[in-house]
């Protein structure tokens, strides 16, 4: 099994704690509300939302995928970090064992934040990953982040 790692950083004017709450803690209800074409719903299959929780994510009409299961690997509200792994679903395309995401929201001096995201694609055997699919996934993640940012600007009490 091989592994391919991609890093992405997205700056935001939203304070780090507020972005972490929206992007991580409230994401299961917030994202389907503001981007139903991307994610239709999220249901907890096992656990309480903390480490070890298994979630089933149902993608919206705008997605080429139907659903994925992901496991919460780590969540640290003080250090604003979250790790989870997609362990099942059509997004793995039969060529990936799993995809692990590490998210860290870092406060900036101007009161905003930077979202640092590391994605690790664990391939089955010697399978080559389509770079275009990775690029598409990164672009969609960036769009989702910016949609959350826009929502928080429009709803300062959220």
PDB file of C-alpha atoms in Angstrom:
ATOM      1  CA  UNK A   1       0.000   0.000   0.000  1.00  0.00           C
ATOM      2  CA  UNK A   2       1.306   3.414  -0.939  1.00  0.00           C
ATOM      3  CA  UNK A   3       0.416   6.837   0.368  1.00  0.00           C
ATOM      4  CA  UNK A   4       0.229  10.200  -1.356  1.00  0.00           C
ATOM      5  CA  UNK A   5       0.066  13.360   0.740  1.00  0.00           C
ATOM      6  CA  UNK A   6      -1.326  16.763  -0.241  1.00  0.00           C
ATOM      7  CA  UNK A   7      -1.275  19.928   1.831  1.00  0.00           C
ATOM      8  CA  UNK A   8      -3.539  22.922   1.420  1.00  0.00           C
ATOM      9  CA  UNK A   9      -3.801  26.225   3.311  1.00  0.00           C
ATOM     10  CA  UNK A  10      -6.727  28.623   3.074  1.00  0.00           C
ATOM     11  CA  UNK A  11      -6.679  32.014   4.816  1.00  0.00           C
ATOM     12  CA  UNK A  12      -9.821  33.501   6.339  1.00  0.00           C
ATOM     13  CA  UNK A  13     -10.863  36.691   8.091  1.00  0.00           C
ATOM     14  CA  UNK A  14     -13.027  34.636  10.502  1.00  0.00           C
ATOM     15  CA  UNK A  15     -11.564  34.150  14.015  1.00  0.00           C
ATOM     16  CA  UNK A  16     -10.013  30.701  14.508  1.00  0.00           C
ATOM     17  CA  UNK A  17     -12.356  29.505  17.298  1.00  0.00           C
ATOM     18  CA  UNK A  18     -15.436  30.495  15.310  1.00  0.00           C
ATOM     19  CA  UNK A  19     -14.151  28.798  12.153  1.00  0.00           C
ATOM     20  CA  UNK A  20     -13.317  25.595  14.075  1.00  0.00           C
ATOM     21  CA  UNK A  21     -16.800  25.524  15.576  1.00  0.00           C
ATOM     22  CA  UNK A  22     -18.423  25.880  12.130  1.00  0.00           C
ATOM     23  CA  UNK A  23     -16.018  23.709  10.121  1.00  0.00           C
ATOM     24  CA  UNK A  24     -15.695  20.892  12.660  1.00  0.00           C
ATOM     25  CA  UNK A  25     -18.138  20.990  15.582  1.00  0.00           C
ATOM     26  CA  UNK A  26     -21.243  22.195  13.693  1.00  0.00           C
ATOM     27  CA  UNK A  27     -20.358  20.857  10.227  1.00  0.00           C
ATOM     28  CA  UNK A  28     -22.796  17.915  10.276  1.00  0.00           C
ATOM     29  CA  UNK A  29     -25.773  20.282  10.376  1.00  0.00           C
ATOM     30  CA  UNK A  30     -24.263  23.482   8.959  1.00  0.00           C
ATOM     31  CA  UNK A  31     -22.860  22.182   5.649  1.00  0.00           C
ATOM     32  CA  UNK A  32     -26.090  20.454   4.523  1.00  0.00           C
ATOM     33  CA  UNK A  33     -27.884  23.724   5.343  1.00  0.00           C
ATOM     34  CA  UNK A  34     -25.602  26.018   3.333  1.00  0.00           C
ATOM     35  CA  UNK A  35     -24.397  23.558   0.635  1.00  0.00           C
ATOM     36  CA  UNK A  36     -27.088  20.885   0.167  1.00  0.00           C
ATOM     37  CA  UNK A  37     -25.852  20.269  -3.382  1.00  0.00           C
ATOM     38  CA  UNK A  38     -22.541  19.071  -1.887  1.00  0.00           C
ATOM     39  CA  UNK A  39     -23.682  17.261   1.267  1.00  0.00           C
ATOM     40  CA  UNK A  40     -27.305  16.259   1.743  1.00  0.00           C
ATOM     41  CA  UNK A  41     -27.018  14.873   5.277  1.00  0.00           C
ATOM     42  CA  UNK A  42     -24.727  13.363   7.884  1.00  0.00           C
ATOM     43  CA  UNK A  43     -25.785  10.667  10.317  1.00  0.00           C
ATOM     44  CA  UNK A  44     -23.911   9.189  13.253  1.00  0.00           C
ATOM     45  CA  UNK A  45     -23.848   5.400  13.012  1.00  0.00           C
ATOM     46  CA  UNK A  46     -21.726   4.787  16.128  1.00  0.00           C
ATOM     47  CA  UNK A  47     -20.445   6.992  18.923  1.00  0.00           C
ATOM     48  CA  UNK A  48     -21.181  10.427  20.340  1.00  0.00           C
ATOM     49  CA  UNK A  49     -19.314  12.642  17.869  1.00  0.00           C
ATOM     50  CA  UNK A  50     -15.948  12.214  19.593  1.00  0.00           C
ATOM     51  CA  UNK A  51     -12.989   9.978  18.789  1.00  0.00           C
ATOM     52  CA  UNK A  52     -14.073   6.650  17.307  1.00  0.00           C
ATOM     53  CA  UNK A  53     -17.403   7.962  16.023  1.00  0.00           C
ATOM     54  CA  UNK A  54     -18.475   6.544  12.656  1.00  0.00           C
ATOM     55  CA  UNK A  55     -20.472   8.902  10.423  1.00  0.00           C
ATOM     56  CA  UNK A  56     -22.311   8.264   7.170  1.00  0.00           C
ATOM     57  CA  UNK A  57     -22.132  11.254   4.832  1.00  0.00           C
ATOM     58  CA  UNK A  58     -24.752  11.402   2.063  1.00  0.00           C
ATOM     59  CA  UNK A  59     -23.640  13.605  -0.825  1.00  0.00           C
ATOM     60  CA  UNK A  60     -26.014  15.967  -2.594  1.00  0.00           C
ATOM     61  CA  UNK A  61     -27.268  16.058  -6.164  1.00  0.00           C
ATOM     62  CA  UNK A  62     -24.217  18.042  -7.310  1.00  0.00           C
ATOM     63  CA  UNK A  63     -21.786  15.289  -6.332  1.00  0.00           C
ATOM     64  CA  UNK A  64     -20.539  12.425  -8.467  1.00  0.00           C
ATOM     65  CA  UNK A  65     -20.499  10.257  -5.321  1.00  0.00           C
ATOM     66  CA  UNK A  66     -23.331   8.800  -3.274  1.00  0.00           C
ATOM     67  CA  UNK A  67     -21.936   8.408   0.246  1.00  0.00           C
ATOM     68  CA  UNK A  68     -18.921   7.695   2.452  1.00  0.00           C
ATOM     69  CA  UNK A  69     -18.343   6.450   5.956  1.00  0.00           C
ATOM     70  CA  UNK A  70     -15.771   8.248   8.000  1.00  0.00           C
ATOM     71  CA  UNK A  71     -14.248   7.691  11.411  1.00  0.00           C
ATOM     72  CA  UNK A  72     -13.276  10.495  13.785  1.00  0.00           C
ATOM     73  CA  UNK A  73      -9.629   9.837  14.699  1.00  0.00           C
ATOM     74  CA  UNK A  74      -8.890  12.886  16.844  1.00  0.00           C
ATOM     75  CA  UNK A  75     -10.531  16.119  17.890  1.00  0.00           C
ATOM     76  CA  UNK A  76      -8.875  18.785  20.048  1.00  0.00           C
ATOM     77  CA  UNK A  77     -11.035  21.829  20.769  1.00  0.00           C
ATOM     78  CA  UNK A  78      -8.226  23.681  22.563  1.00  0.00           C
ATOM     79  CA  UNK A  79      -5.639  23.288  19.805  1.00  0.00           C
ATOM     80  CA  UNK A  80      -8.280  23.514  17.049  1.00  0.00           C
ATOM     81  CA  UNK A  81      -7.325  20.242  15.366  1.00  0.00           C
ATOM     82  CA  UNK A  82      -9.439  17.480  13.863  1.00  0.00           C
ATOM     83  CA  UNK A  83      -8.479  14.250  12.116  1.00  0.00           C
ATOM     84  CA  UNK A  84     -10.773  11.800  10.391  1.00  0.00           C
ATOM     85  CA  UNK A  85     -10.513   8.959   7.907  1.00  0.00           C
ATOM     86  CA  UNK A  86     -12.832   7.951   5.070  1.00  0.00           C
ATOM     87  CA  UNK A  87     -12.997   4.180   5.486  1.00  0.00           C
ATOM     88  CA  UNK A  88     -15.752   3.184   3.067  1.00  0.00           C
ATOM     89  CA  UNK A  89     -17.711   4.550   0.115  1.00  0.00           C
ATOM     90  CA  UNK A  90     -17.698   5.185  -3.587  1.00  0.00           C
ATOM     91  CA  UNK A  91     -15.319   8.164  -3.244  1.00  0.00           C
ATOM     92  CA  UNK A  92     -12.568   5.601  -2.621  1.00  0.00           C
ATOM     93  CA  UNK A  93     -13.207   4.495  -6.235  1.00  0.00           C
ATOM     94  CA  UNK A  94     -11.983   0.956  -5.618  1.00  0.00           C
ATOM     95  CA  UNK A  95      -8.349   2.115  -5.739  1.00  0.00           C
ATOM     96  CA  UNK A  96      -7.988   3.598  -2.258  1.00  0.00           C
ATOM     97  CA  UNK A  97      -7.919   1.832   1.104  1.00  0.00           C
ATOM     98  CA  UNK A  98      -8.750   5.101   2.867  1.00  0.00           C
ATOM     99  CA  UNK A  99      -8.245   8.855   2.879  1.00  0.00           C
ATOM    100  CA  UNK A 100      -7.094  10.527   6.101  1.00  0.00           C
ATOM    101  CA  UNK A 101      -7.584  14.246   6.707  1.00  0.00           C
ATOM    102  CA  UNK A 102      -5.794  16.348   9.303  1.00  0.00           C
ATOM    103  CA  UNK A 103      -7.278  19.812   9.820  1.00  0.00           C
ATOM    104  CA  UNK A 104      -5.718  22.540  11.948  1.00  0.00           C
ATOM    105  CA  UNK A 105      -7.147  26.030  12.310  1.00  0.00           C
ATOM    106  CA  UNK A 106      -4.351  28.477  13.152  1.00  0.00           C
ATOM    107  CA  UNK A 107      -5.126  31.972  14.497  1.00  0.00           C
ATOM    108  CA  UNK A 108      -3.491  34.869  12.644  1.00  0.00           C
ATOM    109  CA  UNK A 109      -2.324  38.212  14.056  1.00  0.00           C
ATOM    110  CA  UNK A 110      -5.078  40.102  12.228  1.00  0.00           C
ATOM    111  CA  UNK A 111      -7.808  38.183  14.095  1.00  0.00           C
ATOM    112  CA  UNK A 112      -8.519  35.746  11.275  1.00  0.00           C
ATOM    113  CA  UNK A 113      -7.150  32.270  10.712  1.00  0.00           C
ATOM    114  CA  UNK A 114      -5.525  29.849   8.313  1.00  0.00           C
ATOM    115  CA  UNK A 115      -7.080  26.453   7.716  1.00  0.00           C
ATOM    116  CA  UNK A 116      -4.297  23.916   7.202  1.00  0.00           C
ATOM    117  CA  UNK A 117      -5.476  20.669   5.676  1.00  0.00           C
ATOM    118  CA  UNK A 118      -3.348  17.589   5.026  1.00  0.00           C
ATOM    119  CA  UNK A 119      -4.926  14.800   2.969  1.00  0.00           C
ATOM    120  CA  UNK A 120      -3.287  11.381   2.862  1.00  0.00           C
ATOM    121  CA  UNK A 121      -4.510   9.018   0.149  1.00  0.00           C
ATOM    122  CA  UNK A 122      -3.738   5.377   1.040  1.00  0.00           C
ATOM    123  CA  UNK A 123      -3.741   3.388  -2.197  1.00  0.00           C
ATOM    124  CA  UNK A 124      -4.413  -0.308  -2.711  1.00  0.00           C
ATOM    125  CA  UNK A 125      -1.236  -1.997  -3.934  1.00  0.00           C
ATOM    126  CA  UNK A 126       0.685  -0.064  -6.575  1.00  0.00           C
ATOM    127  CA  UNK A 127      -2.323   1.799  -7.937  1.00  0.00           C
ATOM    128  CA  UNK A 128      -1.648   5.205  -9.473  1.00  0.00           C
ATOM    129  CA  UNK A 129      -3.939   8.035  -8.384  1.00  0.00           C
ATOM    130  CA  UNK A 130      -5.491  10.345 -10.963  1.00  0.00           C
ATOM    131  CA  UNK A 131      -4.011  13.787 -10.169  1.00  0.00           C
ATOM    132  CA  UNK A 132      -7.025  15.532 -11.726  1.00  0.00           C
ATOM    133  CA  UNK A 133      -9.386  13.826  -9.243  1.00  0.00           C
ATOM    134  CA  UNK A 134      -7.187  15.015  -6.363  1.00  0.00           C
ATOM    135  CA  UNK A 135      -7.209  18.552  -7.756  1.00  0.00           C
ATOM    136  CA  UNK A 136     -11.013  18.460  -8.091  1.00  0.00           C
ATOM    137  CA  UNK A 137     -11.335  17.317  -4.479  1.00  0.00           C
ATOM    138  CA  UNK A 138      -9.075  20.118  -3.248  1.00  0.00           C
ATOM    139  CA  UNK A 139     -11.072  22.693  -5.227  1.00  0.00           C
ATOM    140  CA  UNK A 140     -14.353  21.410  -3.755  1.00  0.00           C
ATOM    141  CA  UNK A 141     -12.883  21.524  -0.242  1.00  0.00           C
ATOM    142  CA  UNK A 142     -11.806  25.126  -0.871  1.00  0.00           C
ATOM    143  CA  UNK A 143     -15.285  26.030  -2.133  1.00  0.00           C
ATOM    144  CA  UNK A 144     -16.868  24.493   0.961  1.00  0.00           C
ATOM    145  CA  UNK A 145     -14.508  26.422   3.233  1.00  0.00           C
ATOM    146  CA  UNK A 146     -15.317  29.691   1.447  1.00  0.00           C
ATOM    147  CA  UNK A 147     -19.076  28.945   1.652  1.00  0.00           C
ATOM    148  CA  UNK A 148     -18.759  28.461   5.415  1.00  0.00           C
ATOM    149  CA  UNK A 149     -16.753  31.684   5.651  1.00  0.00           C
ATOM    150  CA  UNK A 150     -19.433  33.589   3.674  1.00  0.00           C
ATOM    151  CA  UNK A 151     -22.169  32.118   5.895  1.00  0.00           C
ATOM    152  CA  UNK A 152     -20.320  33.232   9.054  1.00  0.00           C
ATOM    153  CA  UNK A 153     -19.892  36.771   7.637  1.00  0.00           C
ATOM    154  CA  UNK A 154     -23.615  36.923   6.802  1.00  0.00           C
ATOM    155  CA  UNK A 155     -24.602  35.408  10.175  1.00  0.00           C
ATOM    156  CA  UNK A 156     -22.207  36.867  12.772  1.00  0.00           C
ATOM    157  CA  UNK A 157     -24.122  35.284  15.667  1.00  0.00           C
ATOM    158  CA  UNK A 158     -23.910  31.755  14.213  1.00  0.00           C
TER     159      UNK A 158
END
